[in-house]
Short mmCIF file of C-alpha atoms and ligand atoms in Angstrom, two decimals:
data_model
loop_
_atom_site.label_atom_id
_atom_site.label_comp_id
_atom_site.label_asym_id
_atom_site.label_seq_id
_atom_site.Cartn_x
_atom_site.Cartn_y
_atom_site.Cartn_z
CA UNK A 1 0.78 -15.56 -19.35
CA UNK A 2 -1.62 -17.84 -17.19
CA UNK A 3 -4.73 -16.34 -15.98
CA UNK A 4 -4.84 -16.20 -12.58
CA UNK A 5 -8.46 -17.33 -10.67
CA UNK A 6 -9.99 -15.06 -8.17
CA UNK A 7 -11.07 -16.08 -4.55
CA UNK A 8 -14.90 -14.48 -4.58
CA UNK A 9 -17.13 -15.52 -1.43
CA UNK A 10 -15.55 -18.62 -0.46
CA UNK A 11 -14.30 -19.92 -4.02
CA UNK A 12 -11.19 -19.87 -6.75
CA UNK A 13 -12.90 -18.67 -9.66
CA UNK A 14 -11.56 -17.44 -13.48
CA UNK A 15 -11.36 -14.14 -13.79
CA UNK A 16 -14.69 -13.94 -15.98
CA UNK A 17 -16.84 -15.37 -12.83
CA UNK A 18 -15.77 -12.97 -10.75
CA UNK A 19 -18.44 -10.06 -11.69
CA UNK A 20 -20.59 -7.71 -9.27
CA UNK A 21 -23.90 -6.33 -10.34
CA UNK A 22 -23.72 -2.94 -12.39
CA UNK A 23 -26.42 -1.42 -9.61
CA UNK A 24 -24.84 -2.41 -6.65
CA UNK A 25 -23.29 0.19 -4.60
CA UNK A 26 -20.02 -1.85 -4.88
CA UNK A 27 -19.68 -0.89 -8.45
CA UNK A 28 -22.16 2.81 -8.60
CA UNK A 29 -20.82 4.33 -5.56
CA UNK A 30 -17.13 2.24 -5.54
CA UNK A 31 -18.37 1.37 -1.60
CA UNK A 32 -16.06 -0.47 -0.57
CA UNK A 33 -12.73 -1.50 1.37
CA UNK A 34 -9.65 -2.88 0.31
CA UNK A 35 -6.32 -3.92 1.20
CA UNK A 36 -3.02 -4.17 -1.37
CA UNK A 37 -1.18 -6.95 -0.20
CA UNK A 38 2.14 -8.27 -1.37
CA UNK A 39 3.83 -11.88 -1.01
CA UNK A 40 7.18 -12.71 -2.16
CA UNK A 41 8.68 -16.04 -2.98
CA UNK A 42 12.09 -16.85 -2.00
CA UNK A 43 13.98 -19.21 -3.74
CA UNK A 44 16.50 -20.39 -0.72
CA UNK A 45 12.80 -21.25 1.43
CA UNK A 46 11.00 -22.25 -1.36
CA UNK A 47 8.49 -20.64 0.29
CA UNK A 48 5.87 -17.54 -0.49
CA UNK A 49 5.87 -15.47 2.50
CA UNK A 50 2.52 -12.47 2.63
CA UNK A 51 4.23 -9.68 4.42
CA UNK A 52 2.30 -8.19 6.99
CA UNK A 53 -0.94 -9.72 6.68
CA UNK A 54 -2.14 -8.79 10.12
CA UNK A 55 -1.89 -5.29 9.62
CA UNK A 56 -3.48 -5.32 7.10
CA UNK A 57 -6.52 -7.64 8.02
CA UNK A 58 -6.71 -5.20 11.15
CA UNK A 59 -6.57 -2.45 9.03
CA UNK A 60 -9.56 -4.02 6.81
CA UNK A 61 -11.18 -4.08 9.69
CA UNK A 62 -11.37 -0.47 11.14
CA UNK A 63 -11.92 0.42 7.29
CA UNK A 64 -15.46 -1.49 7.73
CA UNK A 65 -15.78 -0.25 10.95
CA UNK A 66 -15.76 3.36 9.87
CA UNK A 67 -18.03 2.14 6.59
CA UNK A 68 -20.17 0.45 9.31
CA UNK A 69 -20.30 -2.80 7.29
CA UNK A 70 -19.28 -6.10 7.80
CA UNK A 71 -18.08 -9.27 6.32
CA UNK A 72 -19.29 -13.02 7.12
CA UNK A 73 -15.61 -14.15 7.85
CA UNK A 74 -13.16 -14.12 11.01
CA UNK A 75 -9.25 -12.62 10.50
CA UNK A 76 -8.61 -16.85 10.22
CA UNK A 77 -11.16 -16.81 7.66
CA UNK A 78 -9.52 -14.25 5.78
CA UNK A 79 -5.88 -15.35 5.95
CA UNK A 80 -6.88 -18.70 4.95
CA UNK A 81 -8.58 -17.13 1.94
CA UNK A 82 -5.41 -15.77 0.88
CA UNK A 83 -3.48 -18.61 1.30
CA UNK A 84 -5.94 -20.26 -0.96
CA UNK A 85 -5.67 -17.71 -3.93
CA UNK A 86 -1.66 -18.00 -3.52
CA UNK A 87 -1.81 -22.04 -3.10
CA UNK A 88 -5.06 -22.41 -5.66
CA UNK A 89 -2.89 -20.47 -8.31
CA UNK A 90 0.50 -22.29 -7.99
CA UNK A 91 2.39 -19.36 -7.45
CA UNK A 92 5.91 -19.08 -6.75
CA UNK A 93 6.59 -15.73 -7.71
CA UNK A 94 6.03 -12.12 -6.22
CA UNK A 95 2.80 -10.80 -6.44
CA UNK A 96 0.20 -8.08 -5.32
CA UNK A 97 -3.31 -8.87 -3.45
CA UNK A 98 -6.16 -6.53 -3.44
CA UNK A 99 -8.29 -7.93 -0.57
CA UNK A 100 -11.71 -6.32 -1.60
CA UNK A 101 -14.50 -5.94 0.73
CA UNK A 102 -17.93 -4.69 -0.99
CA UNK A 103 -21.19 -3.86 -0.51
CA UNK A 104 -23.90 -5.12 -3.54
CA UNK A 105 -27.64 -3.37 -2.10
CA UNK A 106 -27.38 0.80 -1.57
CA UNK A 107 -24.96 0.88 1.16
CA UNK A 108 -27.52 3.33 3.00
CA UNK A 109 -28.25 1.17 5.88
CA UNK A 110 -26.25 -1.35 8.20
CA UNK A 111 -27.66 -4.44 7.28
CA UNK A 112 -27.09 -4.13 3.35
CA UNK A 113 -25.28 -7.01 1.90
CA UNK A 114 -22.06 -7.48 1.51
CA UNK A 115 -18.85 -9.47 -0.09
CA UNK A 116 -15.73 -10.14 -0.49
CA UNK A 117 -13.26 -10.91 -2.91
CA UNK A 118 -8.96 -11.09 -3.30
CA UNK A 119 -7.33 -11.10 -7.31
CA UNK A 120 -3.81 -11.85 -6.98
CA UNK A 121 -1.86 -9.75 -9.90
CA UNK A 122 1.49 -9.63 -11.66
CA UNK A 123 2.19 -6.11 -10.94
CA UNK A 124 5.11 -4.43 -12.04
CA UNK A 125 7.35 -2.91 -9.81
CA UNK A 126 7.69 1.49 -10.80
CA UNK A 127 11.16 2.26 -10.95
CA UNK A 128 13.50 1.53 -8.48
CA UNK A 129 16.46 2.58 -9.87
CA UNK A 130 15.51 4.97 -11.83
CA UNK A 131 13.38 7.31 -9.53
CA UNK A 132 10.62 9.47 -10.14
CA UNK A 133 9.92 13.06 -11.52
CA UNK A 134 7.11 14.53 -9.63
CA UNK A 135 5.12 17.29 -8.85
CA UNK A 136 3.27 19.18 -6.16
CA UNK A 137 -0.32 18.57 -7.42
CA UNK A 138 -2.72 21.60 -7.29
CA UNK A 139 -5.55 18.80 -6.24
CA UNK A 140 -5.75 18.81 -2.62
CA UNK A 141 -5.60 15.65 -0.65
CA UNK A 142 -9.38 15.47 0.87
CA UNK A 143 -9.81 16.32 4.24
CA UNK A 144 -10.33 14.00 7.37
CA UNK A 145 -13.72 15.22 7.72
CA UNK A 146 -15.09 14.89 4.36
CA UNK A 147 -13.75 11.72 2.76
CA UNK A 148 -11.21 10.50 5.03
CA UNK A 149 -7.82 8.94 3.55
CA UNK A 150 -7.49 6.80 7.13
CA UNK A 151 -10.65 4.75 5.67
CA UNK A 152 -9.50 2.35 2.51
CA UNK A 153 -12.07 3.21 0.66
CA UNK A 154 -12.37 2.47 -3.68
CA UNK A 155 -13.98 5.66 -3.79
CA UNK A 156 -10.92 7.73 -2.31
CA UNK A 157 -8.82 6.50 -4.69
CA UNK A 158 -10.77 9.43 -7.07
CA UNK A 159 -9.06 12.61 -5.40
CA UNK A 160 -5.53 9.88 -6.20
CA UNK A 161 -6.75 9.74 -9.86
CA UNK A 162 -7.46 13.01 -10.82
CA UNK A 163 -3.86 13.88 -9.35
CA UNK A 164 -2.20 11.57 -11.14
CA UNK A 165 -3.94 11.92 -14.48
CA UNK A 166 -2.68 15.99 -14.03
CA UNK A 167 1.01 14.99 -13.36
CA UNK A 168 0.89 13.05 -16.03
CA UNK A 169 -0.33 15.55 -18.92
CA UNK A 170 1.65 18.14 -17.16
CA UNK A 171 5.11 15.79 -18.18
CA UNK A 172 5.50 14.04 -14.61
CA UNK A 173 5.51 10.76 -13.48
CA UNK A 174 2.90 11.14 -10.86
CA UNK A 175 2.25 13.76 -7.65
CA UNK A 176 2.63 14.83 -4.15
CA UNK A 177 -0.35 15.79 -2.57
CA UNK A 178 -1.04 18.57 -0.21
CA UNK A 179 -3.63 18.64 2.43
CA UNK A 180 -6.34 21.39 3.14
CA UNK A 181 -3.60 23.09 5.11
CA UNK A 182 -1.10 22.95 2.71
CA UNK A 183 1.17 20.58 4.40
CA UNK A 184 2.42 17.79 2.30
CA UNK A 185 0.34 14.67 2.95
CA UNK A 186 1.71 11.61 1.01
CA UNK A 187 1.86 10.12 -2.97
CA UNK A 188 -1.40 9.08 -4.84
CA UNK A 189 -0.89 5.42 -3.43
CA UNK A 190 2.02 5.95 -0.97
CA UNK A 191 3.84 7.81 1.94
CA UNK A 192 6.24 10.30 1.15
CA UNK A 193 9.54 9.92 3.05
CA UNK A 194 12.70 13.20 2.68
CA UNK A 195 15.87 13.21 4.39
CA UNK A 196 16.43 17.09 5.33
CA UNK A 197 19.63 18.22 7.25
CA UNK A 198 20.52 14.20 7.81
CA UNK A 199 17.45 13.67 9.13
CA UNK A 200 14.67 11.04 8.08
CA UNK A 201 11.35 12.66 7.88
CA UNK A 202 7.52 11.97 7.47
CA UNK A 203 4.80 13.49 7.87
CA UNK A 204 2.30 12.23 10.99
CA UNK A 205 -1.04 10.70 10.96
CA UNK A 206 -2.68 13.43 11.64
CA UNK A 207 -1.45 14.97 8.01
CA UNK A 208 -4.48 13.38 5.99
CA UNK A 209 -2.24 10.13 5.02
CA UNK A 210 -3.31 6.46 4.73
CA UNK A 211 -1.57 4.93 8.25
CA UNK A 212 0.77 3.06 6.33
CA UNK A 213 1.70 -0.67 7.10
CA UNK A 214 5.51 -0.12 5.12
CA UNK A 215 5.64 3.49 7.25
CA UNK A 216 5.49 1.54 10.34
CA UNK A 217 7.40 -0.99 9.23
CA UNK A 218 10.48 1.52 8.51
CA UNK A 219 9.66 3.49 11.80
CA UNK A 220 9.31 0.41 13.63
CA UNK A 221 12.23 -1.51 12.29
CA UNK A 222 14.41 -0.50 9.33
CA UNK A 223 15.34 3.12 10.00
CA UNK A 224 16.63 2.20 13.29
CA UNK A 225 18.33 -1.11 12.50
CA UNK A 226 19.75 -0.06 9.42
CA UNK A 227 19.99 3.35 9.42
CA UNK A 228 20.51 4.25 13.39
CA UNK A 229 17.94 7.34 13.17
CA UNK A 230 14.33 7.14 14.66
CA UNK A 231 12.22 8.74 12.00
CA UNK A 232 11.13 12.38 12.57
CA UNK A 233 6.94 12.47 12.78
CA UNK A 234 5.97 16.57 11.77
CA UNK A 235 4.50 18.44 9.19
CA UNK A 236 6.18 19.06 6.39
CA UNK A 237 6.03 22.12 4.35
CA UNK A 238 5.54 22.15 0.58
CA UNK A 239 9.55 24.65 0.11
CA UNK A 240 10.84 21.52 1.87
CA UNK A 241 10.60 19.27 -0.95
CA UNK A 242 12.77 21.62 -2.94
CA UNK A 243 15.73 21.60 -0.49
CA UNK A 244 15.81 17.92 0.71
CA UNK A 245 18.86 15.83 0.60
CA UNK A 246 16.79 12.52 -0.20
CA UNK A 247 12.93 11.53 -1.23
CA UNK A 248 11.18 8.67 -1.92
CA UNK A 249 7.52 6.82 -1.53
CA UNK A 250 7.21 4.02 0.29
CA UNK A 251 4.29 1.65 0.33
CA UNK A 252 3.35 -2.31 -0.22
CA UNK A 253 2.93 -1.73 -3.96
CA UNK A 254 5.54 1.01 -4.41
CA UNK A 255 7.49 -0.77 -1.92
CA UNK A 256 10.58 1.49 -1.66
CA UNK A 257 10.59 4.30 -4.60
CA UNK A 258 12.87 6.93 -5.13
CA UNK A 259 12.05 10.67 -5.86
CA UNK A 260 14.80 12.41 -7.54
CA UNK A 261 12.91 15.91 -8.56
CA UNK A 262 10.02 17.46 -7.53
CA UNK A 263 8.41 20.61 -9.48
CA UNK A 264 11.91 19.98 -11.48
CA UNK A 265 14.14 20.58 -8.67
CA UNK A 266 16.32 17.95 -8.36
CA UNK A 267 16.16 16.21 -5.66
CA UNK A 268 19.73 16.36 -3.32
CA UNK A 269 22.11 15.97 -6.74
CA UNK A 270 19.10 14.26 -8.87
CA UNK A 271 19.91 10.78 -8.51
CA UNK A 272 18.98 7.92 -6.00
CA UNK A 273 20.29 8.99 -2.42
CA UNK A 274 22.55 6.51 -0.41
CA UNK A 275 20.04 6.64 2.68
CA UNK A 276 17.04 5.32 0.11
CA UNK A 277 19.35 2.55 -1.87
CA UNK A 278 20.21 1.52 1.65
CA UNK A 279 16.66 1.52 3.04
CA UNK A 280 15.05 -0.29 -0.66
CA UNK A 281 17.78 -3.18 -0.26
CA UNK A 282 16.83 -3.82 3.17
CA UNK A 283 13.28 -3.78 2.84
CA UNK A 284 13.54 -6.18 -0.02
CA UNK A 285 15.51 -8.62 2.07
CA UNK A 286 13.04 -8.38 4.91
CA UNK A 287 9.60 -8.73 3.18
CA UNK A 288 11.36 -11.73 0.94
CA UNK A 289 12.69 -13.40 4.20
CA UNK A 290 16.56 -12.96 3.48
CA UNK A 291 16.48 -11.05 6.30
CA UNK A 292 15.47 -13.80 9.23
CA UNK A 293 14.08 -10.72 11.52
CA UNK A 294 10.44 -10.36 12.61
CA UNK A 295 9.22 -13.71 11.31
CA UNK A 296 6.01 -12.54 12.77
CA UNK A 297 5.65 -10.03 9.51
CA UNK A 298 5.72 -12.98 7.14
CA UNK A 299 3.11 -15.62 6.65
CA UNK A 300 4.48 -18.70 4.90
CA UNK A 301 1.63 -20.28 2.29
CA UNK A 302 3.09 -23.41 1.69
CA UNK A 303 4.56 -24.37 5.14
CA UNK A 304 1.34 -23.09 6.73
CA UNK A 305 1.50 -21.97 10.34
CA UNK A 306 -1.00 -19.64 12.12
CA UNK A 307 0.11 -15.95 11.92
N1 LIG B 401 -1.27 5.97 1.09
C1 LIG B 401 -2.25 5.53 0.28
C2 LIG B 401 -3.33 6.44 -0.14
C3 LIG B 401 -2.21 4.19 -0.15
O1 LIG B 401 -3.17 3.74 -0.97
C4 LIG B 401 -1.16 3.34 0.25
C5 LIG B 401 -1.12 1.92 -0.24
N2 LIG B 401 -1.91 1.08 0.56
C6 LIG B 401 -0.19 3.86 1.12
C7 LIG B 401 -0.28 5.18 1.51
C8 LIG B 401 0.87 2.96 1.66
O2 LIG B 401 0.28 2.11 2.63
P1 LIG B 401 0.85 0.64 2.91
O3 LIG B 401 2.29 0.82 3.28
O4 LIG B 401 0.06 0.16 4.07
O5 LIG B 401 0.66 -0.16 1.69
#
């Protein structure tokens, strides 16, 4: 399969080019801030739309903001830059963006320096149909106070890790995470969504979770429109999982995944629930542009307008 190049500070480079030093902070310390970002082509437009990319830009933003570092480029800056990797790569396919933002001296002091890169992948998409077999991890999610899962930081993505790498010797395909209060919090790299007594749930912001761009986007738009619920915001408790109707993770690399057993309860009667299948077929229309609604959401790269 082609290689694809990598945008790094300004230029479409191979893969190989594309290198940080081993005693920066970017690669020590993993200090820095990142965004996954998908675009889908659609065949009927000819066109590769990046869903969301303002979100997520803004959401780059109060990441740095939080790290208190910077980046020498404007939001224009940056969505031209990822027009460029799309365009500079040919692509006319689906694929996933990490947006990286990094910092190369110690990262101890404001005016350390700092980069940016975005690799475009192939990444696979983890079964939709099929649904996954998870767990309740034992590895807390880490608390808003000590390393913060609001902040999109490399180095979070530990606490994720050793989760994950536990599910997975323990027979699962991945886990649910509790927080510090023992309130379900979200997947490794994704919300967690039930359906309990008819009733769309998540848990809030406040629940040590990422503030999801595909959470809002279902809040926002999908649950309502397609569903006709508004989404229930509260705590969820960890028995809850066992006795829900419906689960499934939602993010813009998971997109919509179903859960059909947690700690081997099956989830409603173990397979996909309607409400999800509804929700994943609609979400796919709307981030490909099938669905004409909220043109706002989707950046064209060939056609280029402003966002
Ligand atoms: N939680 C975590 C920890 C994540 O890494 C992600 C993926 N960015 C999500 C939730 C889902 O967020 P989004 O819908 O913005 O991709």
């Amino acid at each position: 399969m082609r290689e694809l190049k990598i945008w790094m500070n300004g230029r479409l480079v191979p893969q190989a080019e594309a290198v940080l030093p081993v005693n920066s902070a970017a690669v020590f310390y993993a200090t820095n801030v990142f965004e996954g970002i998908r675009a889908y082509w659609n065949p009927a437009d000819e066109e590769v739309y990046g869903f969301r990319l303002k979100e997520h830009v803004t959401r780059l933003r109060e990441s740095m903001k939080m790290m208190r570092f910077t980046v020498p480029y404007s939001d224009e800056d940056l969505y031209d830059a990822l027009r460029e990797v799309l365009r500079g790569n040919e692509l006319r396919e689906d694929i996933h963006m990490h947006l990286v933002a990094y910092v190369v001296g110690t990262g101890l002091d404001a005016t350390t320096p700092t980069g940016l890169y975005i690799n475009p992948r192939r990444r696979a998409r983890v079964a939709p149909d099929r649904g996954l077999h998870c767990c309740v991890s034992s590895w807390l999610r880490t608390a808003d106070n000590a390393i913060p899962i609001r902040l999109k930081c490399g180095a979070n993505y530990q606490n994720g890790r050793l989760a994950t790498l536990q599910a997975k010797a323990d027979g699962y395909d991945g886990p649910i995470l509790v927080n510090q209060r023992g309130t379900v919090a979200e997947g490794t790299g994704a919300t967690f969504f039930m359906v309990r007594k008819g009733r769309l749930v998540t848990p809030p912001v406040t629940s040590d979770i990422l503030e999801s761009i595909t959470r809002a986007t279902l809040i926002e738009d999908l649950c309502p429109r397609v569903l006709g619920m508004d989404v229930i915001e509260r705590e969820i408790a960890r028995t809850e999982l066992y006795v829900a109707e419906e689960a499934f993770f939602c993010g813009s690399g998971y997109e919509i995944t179903p859960i059909v057993s947690i700690d081997r309860f099956p989830v409603g009667d173990g397979g996909v629930g309607p409400m999800t299948r509804r929700l994943l077929s609609a979400y796919m229309d709307l981030v490909r542009g099938v669905d004409k609604l909220h043109p706002e959401w989707r950046m064209p790269v060939y056609s280029a307008v402003a966002v």
